[in-house]
């Protein structure tokens, strides 16, 4: 199997991009990634996206975006795994290179969730849940996460402010990310006073509805020298890629507070990379809700069950901490354009490993991990990158 | 690169399956394919589907279907390329095996287009076109094909009944396919009297709105013996797989009557398989509309430009003809559950190559081709299979 490396990254700013349509936002990220890799064409585009059908009346999105980017003719397919679509697209891009089907592949993710006239974004997000057994009963996606958080607080006897540190950390890091939706720090007081969306989740526990796109250029590691020229900052190798699923509906799980697919995919990734959690210099967690950060840290082996929240302080998860997370703002502050998020996470790990993360640079970062979660933990993909 | 073979096939009947939901229909096909391959689990499911988001309020469909089939835990992703989603999923399944990422992969396609309460299936199908530059102006997907057919008739001075043979052939073959939606022959008279949907397309030119699912089990060719036991009818090897795209909007093409992506993907496929059109024993065309059959035959090298319609008679395209097409009824008579169609085509080629096509068996069939088209020719995938 050919090893796969990333030789170019690109991203659009995240926010309410009312003057940009999905194709334009995706194009911004893809053109930037191609310029970064100094390439003028590619063999294929695998595009992570969740909601273009339900919110934009646009399927066939990957071919549309390839066409818009002047890449008419190349293979194109949209990859959907709810909020895990971005990392799912990355895995497929890797397979395309590793198999020898292609030599240069663009992996991108895009989501346009605002300014969608006549559509209901909350209902769109609920399509990540089981339409016939969860959404039909009126539970929204925030509602499902609120039930998990409530249960966690009850079972582990944890107060609400235990989660504040995840939100504060994300916002602190977002301040220095010019592409973040929120570039403003928040305090514990802000967190405690934040309006509640679905008890106990408040607006500071929850990632925002937004638009954005990110892109990667993949090539075989043994061909990196053809793409990484003298002036380039260097390529990043994908050391591990693993995907796992769980029951779609939360009510079907033996233990709703255990993310089995995070455990399974992270364990596979550690074996592939031949490392343990101790060797990971930074971790881009899927902090769509603060409860997901806690559950992900536990199932991925960074904390014991019921103790993930204990990591939520600066000495542990801050840029200078033991395990920096959400280093460019995470889903909470950079934003969560759902089908693009998994690709943003990888772009940010590449920034850290190539020393281009600016004020948020993690010192001596050599191994970075990203975990992308679809639905309430039903699809989880873990990637480990290294230099 | 590891060669990839198909060791199991499954399909649900096609029709208005009002008492089966998408997960059940997909499950029917997947469980049948797994039984056919005598396997009890798999490493991954790549699921072709176009409309679950817009018609069923259900994304995250692949994980849902894996879960429903008792395969909770395996990798799962939905692949979308409009009506080309099925073949796009097949290519990704092939990459997963060829790269060594996985050993046993399920490729399936499913679509549920009827009984979708409160949803507009015609509007859903129009999401294959450019939402902002085609659909916005009110043109439906049938409308776009009608414009192409009108232009073809004008440019090549062809009468309407020139297309009848495609429809008659499909229905003749559908009679003997127990899974076909329409198991009834039609005559030239039926064709000429058929109600017009969008001039000049009548109901006999057009494939139906319907539900259905099909599935394949893929393994590496060098491991086929572990899956094909003494009693099994044998495996089929995928000799070629090629994908190409074109501009999404028809109005952006230099020549709207030339399917560049069919030309490009079929030429690549012929080179990969090391064959010419003469060696192809049967061809599953994407006869969503009769005009698409003519255009596909021309761009794929079976007829000169403007002369594809001349093949539409039994001596040429019938089961005993020179180039049998739509051998199990095609999209017109078997039906066109859009995201599943590309997988049905492959299932039917496998039936032909393994001598299990029943009354429609093409004699001495050794090499079969399938072409799956997304949108009005914007995404086209060509596969060649052999025994």
XYZ file of C-alpha atoms in Angstrom:
774
model
C 0.000 0.000 0.000
C 1.411 3.409 -0.945
C 1.802 5.861 1.913
C -0.119 9.120 1.366
C 1.011 12.682 2.083
C -0.574 16.114 2.044
C 1.252 18.671 -0.118
C -1.267 21.514 -0.122
C -3.968 23.023 2.083
C -6.610 25.687 1.603
C -9.534 27.092 3.528
C -12.194 29.742 3.264
C -13.060 31.936 6.230
C -15.896 30.416 8.287
C -18.968 32.495 8.924
C -22.279 33.656 7.536
C -21.063 34.068 3.961
C -24.245 35.526 2.519
C -22.544 36.764 -0.635
C -20.926 33.431 -1.541
C -22.726 30.327 -2.818
C -21.559 26.786 -2.016
C -19.624 26.434 -5.263
C -17.775 29.686 -4.635
C -16.861 28.844 -1.049
C -15.608 25.409 -2.132
C -13.743 27.016 -5.017
C -11.991 29.463 -2.667
C -10.591 26.587 -0.600
C -9.711 24.346 -3.560
C -7.959 27.040 -5.575
C -5.954 28.009 -2.476
C -4.923 24.385 -1.870
C -3.903 23.935 -5.506
C -1.817 27.122 -5.355
C -0.254 25.894 -2.122
C 0.755 22.634 -3.828
C 1.721 24.507 -7.010
C -0.493 22.274 -9.167
C -2.765 23.307 -11.989
C -4.920 20.211 -12.265
C -5.707 16.979 -10.442
C -7.116 13.522 -11.158
C -10.128 13.557 -8.871
C -12.168 15.537 -6.361
C -13.803 13.836 -3.375
C -16.041 16.366 -1.702
C -17.413 16.007 1.809
C -20.836 17.577 2.167
C -23.929 16.758 4.151
C -26.722 19.235 3.441
C -26.621 20.442 -0.173
C -29.609 18.277 -1.077
C -31.861 19.314 1.773
C -30.798 22.978 2.139
C -29.635 24.046 -1.342
C -31.677 21.829 -3.716
C -28.310 20.885 -5.188
C -27.039 17.339 -5.484
C -24.343 16.340 -7.977
C -22.313 18.858 -5.987
C -18.825 17.427 -6.535
C -19.120 17.535 -10.323
C -20.537 21.062 -10.077
C -17.616 22.221 -7.926
C -15.026 20.528 -10.173
C -16.628 22.275 -13.143
C -16.686 25.642 -11.321
C -12.982 25.256 -10.442
C -12.006 24.734 -14.083
C -11.386 21.031 -13.495
C -14.103 19.827 -15.883
C -13.450 16.224 -16.851
C -11.849 14.858 -13.685
C -13.521 12.213 -11.528
C -15.793 13.762 -8.907
C -17.995 12.337 -6.167
C -19.674 13.715 -3.082
C -19.091 11.784 0.136
C -21.662 11.958 2.906
C -21.405 10.683 6.473
C -23.291 13.464 8.300
C -20.861 15.727 10.212
C -18.160 13.114 9.508
C -18.340 13.712 5.750
C -15.034 15.600 5.587
C -12.872 12.876 7.106
C -14.819 10.221 5.161
C -13.838 12.056 1.961
C -10.209 12.133 3.128
C -10.174 8.355 3.598
C -11.528 7.843 0.092
C -8.944 10.239 -1.317
C -6.282 8.190 0.447
C -7.627 4.975 -1.076
C -7.527 6.563 -4.533
C -3.807 7.317 -4.107
C -2.865 4.181 -2.154
C -4.480 1.942 -4.787
C -2.743 3.711 -7.670
C -6.097 4.693 -9.204
C -4.904 8.312 -9.094
C -1.717 10.328 -8.579
C -3.022 13.736 -7.457
C -6.289 13.982 -5.552
C -8.214 16.923 -4.127
C -10.140 16.233 -0.940
C -12.432 19.038 0.078
C -15.389 19.681 2.319
C -18.006 22.385 1.973
C -21.195 23.373 3.722
C -23.560 26.280 3.157
C -25.959 26.431 6.092
C -26.943 30.103 6.277
C -29.058 32.204 3.919
C -30.848 29.058 2.734
C -34.153 30.627 1.779
C -37.223 28.624 2.714
C -35.234 25.811 4.338
C -34.944 24.777 7.973
C -31.297 24.253 8.971
C -32.209 22.640 12.313
C -34.369 20.100 10.477
C -31.492 19.579 8.035
C -29.076 18.790 10.854
C -31.609 16.340 12.311
C -31.182 14.218 9.154
C -27.963 12.977 10.832
C -30.231 11.167 13.309
C -32.627 8.313 12.569
C -35.484 9.993 10.672
C -38.004 7.290 11.504
C -37.125 6.573 15.146
C -35.526 9.779 16.478
C -36.326 12.862 14.380
C -39.921 11.735 13.815
C -40.508 12.138 17.531
C -39.393 15.743 17.399
C -35.929 15.465 18.880
C -33.462 17.821 17.182
C -29.757 17.190 16.944
C -29.075 19.653 19.786
C -31.783 17.858 21.752
C -30.002 14.509 21.422
C -26.755 16.019 22.648
C -28.596 17.719 25.500
C -29.939 14.330 26.618
C -26.387 12.939 26.572
C -25.023 15.892 28.540
C -27.840 15.677 31.081
C -27.172 11.970 31.559
C -23.431 12.562 31.906
C -23.958 15.220 34.587
C -26.286 12.910 36.468
C -24.206 9.741 36.198
C -20.877 11.324 37.029
C -22.217 13.972 39.402
C -20.688 16.769 37.361
C -21.855 20.432 37.563
C -22.578 22.482 34.430
C -19.460 24.654 34.768
C -17.302 21.535 34.401
C -17.708 21.953 30.627
C -16.888 25.672 30.494
C -13.153 25.073 29.987
C -13.702 23.464 26.579
C -15.574 26.524 25.330
C -13.131 29.008 26.875
C -10.168 27.154 25.325
C -11.761 27.067 21.877
C -12.548 30.792 21.958
C -9.090 31.686 23.271
C -7.586 29.879 20.269
C -10.090 31.305 17.810
C -8.854 34.830 18.593
C -5.670 34.172 16.599
C -7.248 32.323 13.677
C -8.126 34.784 10.886
C -10.483 32.155 9.402
C -12.416 31.570 12.630
C -16.048 32.625 12.803
C -15.637 33.972 16.366
C -12.349 35.728 17.037
C -13.258 36.742 20.550
C -12.334 35.296 23.932
C -15.012 34.320 26.442
C -14.851 34.057 30.242
C -16.371 31.654 32.739
C -18.889 34.374 33.472
C -19.860 34.592 29.782
C -20.329 30.821 29.796
C -22.482 30.801 32.917
C -24.674 33.627 31.610
C -25.072 32.216 28.090
C -28.647 31.582 26.909
C -29.733 27.969 27.123
C -30.671 26.254 23.832
C -31.755 22.843 25.086
C -31.180 22.189 28.778
C -28.382 21.845 29.820
C -26.712 22.929 26.548
C -26.182 26.677 26.338
C -24.965 28.696 23.401
C -21.367 28.437 24.659
C -21.569 24.629 24.689
C -22.704 24.559 21.086
C -20.923 25.119 17.778
C -22.540 27.639 15.400
C -24.494 27.266 12.158
C -22.183 28.636 9.464
C -20.690 28.349 5.976
C -17.174 27.281 5.009
C -14.920 25.036 2.958
C -11.476 23.488 3.319
C -9.296 21.496 0.932
C -6.266 19.203 0.828
C -4.023 17.991 -1.980
C -2.966 14.339 -1.617
C -0.129 12.530 -3.387
C 1.838 9.356 -2.762
C 4.563 9.935 -0.156
C 7.201 8.572 -2.525
C 6.266 11.295 -5.023
C 6.270 14.189 -2.571
C 9.528 15.629 -3.937
C 7.842 16.321 -7.273
C 5.341 18.568 -5.521
C 7.238 20.038 -2.607
C 9.699 22.481 -4.115
C 12.610 24.219 -2.442
C 10.525 27.099 -1.177
C 7.805 24.925 0.254
C 7.415 24.352 3.945
C 7.261 20.565 3.543
C 4.760 17.776 3.288
C 2.869 16.006 6.047
C 2.428 12.262 6.032
C -0.818 10.548 7.023
C 0.367 7.968 9.543
C -3.032 6.461 10.275
C -6.602 6.548 9.019
C -9.424 4.609 10.635
C -13.203 4.662 10.446
C -15.810 2.982 12.626
C -19.550 3.155 13.101
C -22.057 2.565 15.881
C -25.838 2.242 15.972
C -27.370 5.280 14.304
C -29.937 5.853 17.031
C -28.604 6.741 20.468
C -31.337 4.668 22.144
C -29.953 1.490 20.567
C -26.618 1.766 22.411
C -25.849 -0.326 25.437
C -24.144 2.702 26.987
C -25.049 6.054 25.425
C -22.124 7.759 27.182
C -19.498 5.520 25.587
C -18.453 6.432 22.029
C -17.613 2.931 20.865
C -16.727 4.159 17.359
C -14.263 6.683 18.837
C -12.666 3.928 20.892
C -12.511 1.538 17.963
C -11.254 4.021 15.363
C -8.681 5.601 17.691
C -7.316 2.195 18.767
C -6.960 1.178 15.122
C -5.235 4.484 14.394
C -2.767 4.071 17.271
C -1.865 0.599 16.011
C -1.428 1.815 12.428
C 0.800 4.688 13.525
C 2.588 2.526 16.077
C 2.149 5.094 18.839
C 0.338 5.591 22.130
C -1.691 8.603 23.268
C 1.401 9.991 25.012
C 3.108 10.667 21.699
C 0.324 12.878 20.374
C 1.330 16.542 20.429
C -2.095 17.989 19.636
C -5.620 16.710 19.093
C -8.301 18.355 16.988
C -11.432 17.119 18.770
C -14.941 17.224 17.351
C -16.262 19.794 19.838
C -19.661 20.284 18.177
C -20.939 20.339 21.763
C -18.794 20.445 24.919
C -20.202 17.043 25.940
C -18.722 15.566 22.738
C -15.246 16.816 23.740
C -15.507 15.005 27.071
C -16.844 11.785 25.521
C -14.270 11.831 22.707
C -11.327 12.346 25.115
C -12.556 9.424 27.222
C -13.186 6.956 24.394
C -9.915 7.893 22.684
C -7.917 7.012 25.796
C -6.964 10.460 27.100
C -9.142 10.270 30.218
C -10.958 7.652 32.215
C -14.692 7.214 31.810
C -16.530 10.117 33.452
C -13.356 12.177 33.754
C -12.956 13.783 30.329
C -14.269 17.085 31.718
C -11.355 17.187 34.162
C -9.002 17.959 31.245
C -10.875 21.193 30.469
C -8.325 23.656 31.837
C -5.564 25.660 30.192
C -2.575 23.765 31.625
C -3.918 20.606 30.007
C -5.654 21.604 26.735
C -4.251 25.102 26.059
C -1.658 25.729 23.354
C 1.165 25.330 25.890
C -0.580 22.487 27.722
C 0.002 18.772 27.911
C -2.543 17.973 25.177
C -3.531 21.055 23.178
C -7.005 20.617 21.598
C -9.080 22.739 19.211
C -5.872 24.636 18.518
C -7.319 26.956 15.880
C -10.645 27.411 17.650
C -12.261 24.047 17.080
C -15.840 23.603 15.960
C -16.981 26.015 18.688
C -14.984 29.073 17.657
C -13.545 28.440 14.188
C -17.048 27.150 13.344
C -18.712 23.924 12.212
C -19.747 23.986 8.548
C -20.659 20.357 8.988
C -19.457 18.587 5.819
C -16.283 20.702 5.796
C -15.311 20.306 9.454
C -13.327 17.076 9.058
C -11.198 18.738 6.377
C -10.685 21.925 8.436
C -9.369 19.746 11.265
C -6.779 18.166 8.956
C -5.801 21.560 7.492
C -5.190 22.810 11.034
C -3.121 19.767 12.015
C -1.018 20.388 8.890
C -0.570 24.026 9.958
C 0.658 22.876 13.367
C 3.021 20.216 11.997
C 4.526 22.583 9.443
C 5.026 25.421 11.910
C 2.554 27.743 10.204
C -0.041 28.025 12.951
C 1.021 31.563 13.857
C 0.308 32.742 17.386
C -1.320 29.389 18.165
C 1.727 27.340 17.188
C 2.204 24.284 19.391
C 5.930 24.001 20.057
C 7.753 20.936 18.690
C 4.564 19.545 17.200
C 5.485 16.363 15.329
C 2.413 14.154 15.626
C -1.130 15.450 15.443
C -4.484 13.690 15.635
C -7.936 14.655 14.380
C -11.249 13.014 15.134
C -14.353 13.734 13.098
C -17.769 12.611 14.370
C -20.942 12.081 12.355
C -24.282 12.188 14.164
C -24.335 11.472 17.881
C -21.247 9.286 17.546
C -22.578 6.886 14.894
C -19.708 7.501 12.447
C -16.274 8.360 13.814
C -13.051 8.749 11.853
C -9.618 9.184 13.408
C -6.556 10.391 11.520
C -2.977 10.740 12.752
C -0.514 12.906 10.837
C 3.224 13.282 11.232
C 6.276 15.038 9.823
C -2.712 -2.593 -7.828
C -4.819 -5.589 -6.761
C -7.387 -6.739 -9.301
C -10.955 -6.712 -7.939
C -13.679 -9.335 -8.414
C -17.356 -9.631 -7.587
C -18.272 -12.733 -5.563
C -21.862 -11.939 -4.640
C -24.872 -10.042 -5.989
C -28.272 -9.109 -4.605
C -31.225 -6.998 -5.653
C -34.668 -6.027 -4.471
C -37.598 -5.956 -6.867
C -38.010 -2.502 -8.431
C -41.353 -0.770 -8.121
C -43.527 1.354 -5.899
C -42.547 -0.362 -2.659
C -44.938 1.494 -0.378
C -44.573 -0.965 2.476
C -40.754 -0.879 2.576
C -38.601 2.009 3.794
C -35.182 2.828 2.309
C -33.289 0.890 4.981
C -35.421 -2.203 4.397
C -35.045 -2.114 0.625
C -31.283 -1.672 0.945
C -31.201 -4.444 3.533
C -33.032 -6.831 1.188
C -30.353 -6.375 -1.489
C -27.380 -6.445 0.900
C -28.495 -9.531 2.808
C -29.096 -11.331 -0.512
C -25.621 -10.388 -1.779
C -23.996 -11.527 1.458
C -25.826 -14.846 1.267
C -24.762 -15.195 -2.369
C -21.122 -14.715 -1.348
C -21.625 -16.869 1.763
C -20.216 -14.158 4.041
C -21.520 -13.038 7.407
C -19.758 -9.724 7.732
C -17.702 -7.231 5.731
C -15.193 -4.431 6.287
C -17.082 -1.546 4.731
C -20.266 -0.412 3.004
C -20.181 2.207 0.249
C -23.749 3.141 -0.549
C -24.825 4.966 -3.696
C -27.811 7.208 -3.084
C -28.926 10.528 -4.437
C -32.172 11.652 -2.808
C -32.388 10.514 0.801
C -31.680 14.035 2.062
C -34.203 15.840 -0.084
C -36.964 13.192 -0.186
C -36.612 11.219 3.063
C -35.098 13.755 5.510
C -32.435 11.110 6.092
C -28.725 11.686 5.643
C -26.107 9.524 7.346
C -27.795 6.792 5.297
C -24.871 4.401 4.884
C -24.281 4.120 8.626
C -28.021 3.664 9.138
C -28.164 0.848 6.574
C -25.046 -0.860 7.970
C -26.633 -0.710 11.415
C -29.954 -2.057 10.102
C -28.160 -4.954 8.394
C -26.474 -6.017 11.629
C -23.117 -4.685 10.454
C -22.783 -2.057 13.209
C -19.160 -0.989 13.529
C -17.952 -1.305 9.939
C -16.880 1.695 7.871
C -19.817 3.245 6.028
C -20.173 6.202 3.663
C -22.796 7.398 1.235
C -21.563 8.231 -2.250
C -23.482 10.744 -4.355
C -23.035 11.593 -8.023
C -26.681 12.115 -9.022
C -27.954 9.162 -11.109
C -24.329 8.001 -11.364
C -24.101 7.385 -7.605
C -24.212 3.585 -7.923
C -21.213 3.240 -10.211
C -19.382 5.958 -8.250
C -19.810 3.803 -5.141
C -18.494 0.777 -7.055
C -15.314 2.627 -7.993
C -14.724 3.598 -4.373
C -15.329 0.025 -3.258
C -12.742 -1.066 -5.818
C -10.229 1.468 -4.471
C -10.804 0.162 -0.953
C -9.880 -3.368 -2.072
C -7.153 -2.416 -4.566
C -5.374 -0.275 -1.958
C -5.500 -3.004 0.677
C -7.537 -0.783 3.020
C -10.135 -3.545 3.124
C -10.554 -7.224 2.195
C -14.337 -7.592 1.836
C -16.437 -4.642 0.740
C -20.172 -4.220 0.163
C -21.129 -1.806 -2.597
C -24.821 -1.048 -2.717
C -27.204 1.495 -4.152
C -30.636 2.399 -2.900
C -33.315 4.906 -3.767
C -36.772 5.472 -2.321
C -38.630 7.858 -4.622
C -42.296 6.951 -4.102
C -44.556 7.453 -1.098
C -42.383 10.383 0.041
C -45.027 12.348 1.879
C -44.887 16.109 1.388
C -41.913 15.947 -0.985
C -41.671 16.668 -4.695
C -39.788 13.903 -6.522
C -39.524 15.907 -9.754
C -37.908 18.768 -7.843
C -35.627 16.212 -6.180
C -34.475 14.873 -9.536
C -33.820 18.437 -10.714
C -31.100 18.688 -8.034
C -28.935 16.722 -10.518
C -28.934 19.878 -12.657
C -27.387 23.231 -11.787
C -29.712 24.646 -9.115
C -28.689 28.252 -9.713
C -28.479 28.306 -13.517
C -30.806 25.536 -14.749
C -33.378 24.465 -12.135
C -33.910 28.045 -10.944
C -35.320 28.840 -14.364
C -37.919 26.108 -14.012
C -36.432 23.442 -16.243
C -36.989 19.961 -14.838
C -34.721 17.015 -15.487
C -37.142 15.609 -18.062
C -37.245 19.069 -19.617
C -33.479 19.123 -20.124
C -33.584 15.732 -21.818
C -36.504 16.884 -23.959
C -34.424 19.835 -25.178
C -31.607 17.417 -26.085
C -33.978 15.072 -27.923
C -35.611 17.948 -29.795
C -32.214 19.235 -30.875
C -31.106 15.745 -31.955
C -34.223 15.245 -34.084
C -33.684 18.628 -35.707
C -29.941 18.342 -36.298
C -29.978 14.795 -37.621
C -33.389 14.975 -39.282
C -34.693 12.029 -37.291
C -38.416 11.283 -36.748
C -39.839 10.515 -33.301
C -40.390 6.817 -34.018
C -36.630 6.418 -34.539
C -36.359 6.075 -30.752
C -39.172 3.538 -30.323
C -36.860 0.546 -30.722
C -34.977 1.347 -27.512
C -38.187 1.330 -25.499
C -39.565 -1.793 -27.205
C -36.301 -3.660 -26.599
C -36.199 -2.697 -22.920
C -39.788 -3.801 -22.343
C -39.279 -7.053 -24.251
C -36.394 -7.875 -21.908
C -38.234 -6.718 -18.805
C -40.886 -9.389 -19.370
C -38.446 -12.074 -18.220
C -36.918 -10.208 -15.288
C -38.833 -10.997 -12.072
C -37.311 -7.878 -10.471
C -38.374 -5.501 -13.242
C -40.972 -2.858 -12.495
C -42.718 -3.396 -15.850
C -42.901 -7.008 -16.999
C -44.960 -6.256 -20.055
C -44.028 -5.912 -23.732
C -44.927 -2.797 -25.693
C -45.450 -2.325 -29.422
C -44.611 0.467 -31.828
C -48.265 1.421 -31.636
C -48.088 1.692 -27.832
C -45.046 3.926 -28.230
C -46.679 6.197 -30.775
C -49.844 6.567 -28.674
C -48.012 7.149 -25.365
C -48.841 10.371 -23.515
C -46.236 13.099 -23.955
C -44.462 14.311 -20.782
C -42.266 17.080 -22.208
C -42.256 17.372 -25.992
C -40.924 15.256 -27.648
C -40.377 12.860 -24.702
C -43.340 10.558 -24.139
C -43.902 8.131 -21.308
C -42.328 5.309 -23.340
C -39.119 7.324 -23.802
C -38.798 7.885 -20.086
C -37.762 5.658 -17.196
C -40.154 5.525 -14.227
C -40.013 6.975 -10.704
C -39.565 3.956 -8.422
C -37.878 2.340 -5.405
C -35.166 -0.302 -5.391
C -31.755 -1.424 -4.179
C -28.934 -3.607 -5.482
C -25.710 -4.836 -3.902
C -22.337 -6.357 -4.756
C -19.661 -8.083 -2.689
C -16.112 -7.189 -3.748
C -12.875 -8.993 -2.888
C -9.372 -9.062 -4.338
C -9.214 -11.364 -7.371
C -6.325 -13.297 -5.836
C -8.543 -14.133 -2.872
C -11.581 -15.221 -4.865
C -11.061 -18.913 -4.071
C -11.701 -18.226 -0.395
C -15.150 -16.931 -1.256
C -16.194 -18.907 -4.301
C -16.838 -22.421 -3.065
C -17.348 -25.558 -5.097
C -21.062 -25.025 -5.501
C -20.758 -21.407 -6.567
C -21.254 -20.320 -10.123
C -17.963 -18.383 -10.194
C -16.656 -14.886 -9.744
C -16.587 -12.034 -12.219
C -13.553 -9.840 -12.591
C -13.737 -6.082 -13.060
C -11.525 -5.527 -16.093
C -11.907 -1.762 -16.259
C -13.315 1.122 -14.258
C -13.272 4.712 -15.462
C -14.980 7.940 -14.448
C -15.167 11.282 -16.191
C -17.128 14.494 -15.824
C -18.346 17.311 -18.032
C -19.805 20.749 -17.351
C -22.753 20.387 -15.005
C -25.016 22.683 -17.004
C -25.921 21.546 -20.505
C -25.745 25.140 -21.796
C -22.016 25.270 -20.984
C -21.147 22.489 -23.457
C -19.646 23.235 -26.829
C -21.820 20.494 -28.320
C -24.796 19.459 -26.161
C -25.328 16.315 -28.283
C -21.864 14.928 -27.591
C -21.409 13.114 -24.269
C -17.740 13.936 -23.782
C -17.643 12.127 -20.418
C -19.033 8.964 -22.063
C -16.378 9.175 -24.757
C -13.599 9.828 -22.268
C -14.617 7.192 -19.694
C -15.321 4.500 -22.309
C -11.999 5.101 -24.094
C -10.163 4.824 -20.770
C -12.079 1.637 -20.016
C -11.248 0.068 -23.396
C -7.548 0.797 -22.826
C -7.622 -0.631 -19.291
C -9.344 -3.808 -20.464
C -7.220 -3.976 -23.611
C -10.245 -4.473 -25.853
C -12.206 -2.712 -28.572
C -15.979 -2.269 -28.848
C -16.154 -5.399 -31.031
C -15.267 -7.638 -28.111
C -18.132 -6.455 -25.930
C -20.859 -9.090 -25.720
C -23.502 -6.933 -24.027
C -23.867 -3.344 -22.894
C -26.034 -2.079 -20.065
C -26.768 1.454 -21.270
C -28.135 4.247 -19.121
C -31.485 4.479 -20.892
C -33.094 6.958 -18.499
C -34.490 8.494 -21.682
C -34.292 7.002 -25.175
C -32.231 10.007 -26.302
C -29.576 9.020 -23.714
C -29.310 5.547 -25.296
C -28.592 7.082 -28.684
C -26.061 9.587 -27.308
C -24.329 6.965 -25.146
C -23.966 4.497 -28.046
C -22.456 7.247 -30.188
C -20.000 8.619 -27.636
C -18.963 5.117 -26.581
C -17.966 4.222 -30.130
C -20.796 1.891 -31.173
C -22.299 4.269 -33.730
C -21.289 7.364 -35.613
C -22.497 10.770 -34.452
C -26.197 11.162 -35.276
C -26.615 7.456 -35.999
C -27.074 5.890 -32.557
C -30.829 5.614 -33.172
C -30.122 3.339 -36.177
C -29.116 0.559 -33.751
C -32.583 0.515 -32.178
C -33.865 -2.707 -33.743
C -33.974 -6.284 -32.485
C -31.295 -7.770 -34.773
C -28.834 -5.273 -33.320
C -29.766 -4.680 -29.647
C -32.016 -7.672 -28.862
C -30.789 -10.582 -26.723
C -29.720 -12.506 -29.844
C -28.455 -9.372 -31.598
C -25.018 -8.049 -32.385
C -24.875 -5.822 -29.292
C -27.560 -6.715 -26.742
C -28.401 -3.711 -24.526
C -30.658 -3.262 -21.484
C -30.694 -7.033 -21.268
C -32.796 -7.248 -18.099
C -35.079 -4.362 -19.031
C -32.761 -1.407 -18.562
C -33.759 1.760 -16.744
C -36.941 1.927 -18.815
C -38.462 -1.421 -17.874
C -36.514 -2.792 -14.905
C -36.804 0.744 -13.510
C -34.522 3.590 -12.455
C -34.240 3.985 -8.664
C -31.604 6.596 -9.369
C -28.849 6.000 -6.797
C -29.241 2.225 -7.184
C -29.246 2.050 -10.987
C -25.471 1.845 -11.465
C -25.363 -1.146 -9.118
C -28.333 -2.869 -10.805
C -26.468 -2.582 -14.105
C -23.431 -4.356 -12.648
C -25.613 -7.034 -11.009
C -27.180 -7.713 -14.405
C -23.829 -7.901 -16.200
C -22.738 -10.427 -13.558
C -25.914 -12.428 -14.216
C -25.109 -12.490 -17.930
C -21.444 -13.432 -17.463
C -22.255 -16.222 -15.016
C -25.035 -17.694 -17.151
C -27.779 -16.903 -14.663
C -29.799 -14.432 -16.704
C -32.571 -16.952 -17.368
C -34.683 -16.452 -20.481
C -32.685 -13.319 -21.316
C -29.330 -15.083 -21.279
C -26.954 -13.732 -23.919
C -25.168 -16.734 -25.420
C -21.395 -16.997 -24.877
C -21.299 -13.764 -22.910
C -17.732 -13.271 -21.730
C -17.269 -9.508 -21.630
C -19.958 -7.080 -20.512
C -19.983 -3.312 -20.185
C -22.107 -0.959 -18.096
C -22.343 2.802 -18.321
C -23.929 4.882 -15.576
C -24.775 8.537 -16.211
C -25.317 11.295 -13.638
C -27.312 14.350 -14.656
C -27.524 15.226 -18.334
C -24.161 13.568 -18.950
C -22.110 15.543 -16.405
C -20.819 12.444 -14.579
C -20.297 9.230 -16.544
C -18.751 6.000 -15.302
C -17.919 3.034 -17.502
C -17.165 -0.445 -16.177
C -16.130 -3.556 -18.108
C -16.476 -6.982 -16.519
C -15.192 -10.358 -17.676
C -15.039 -14.028 -16.743
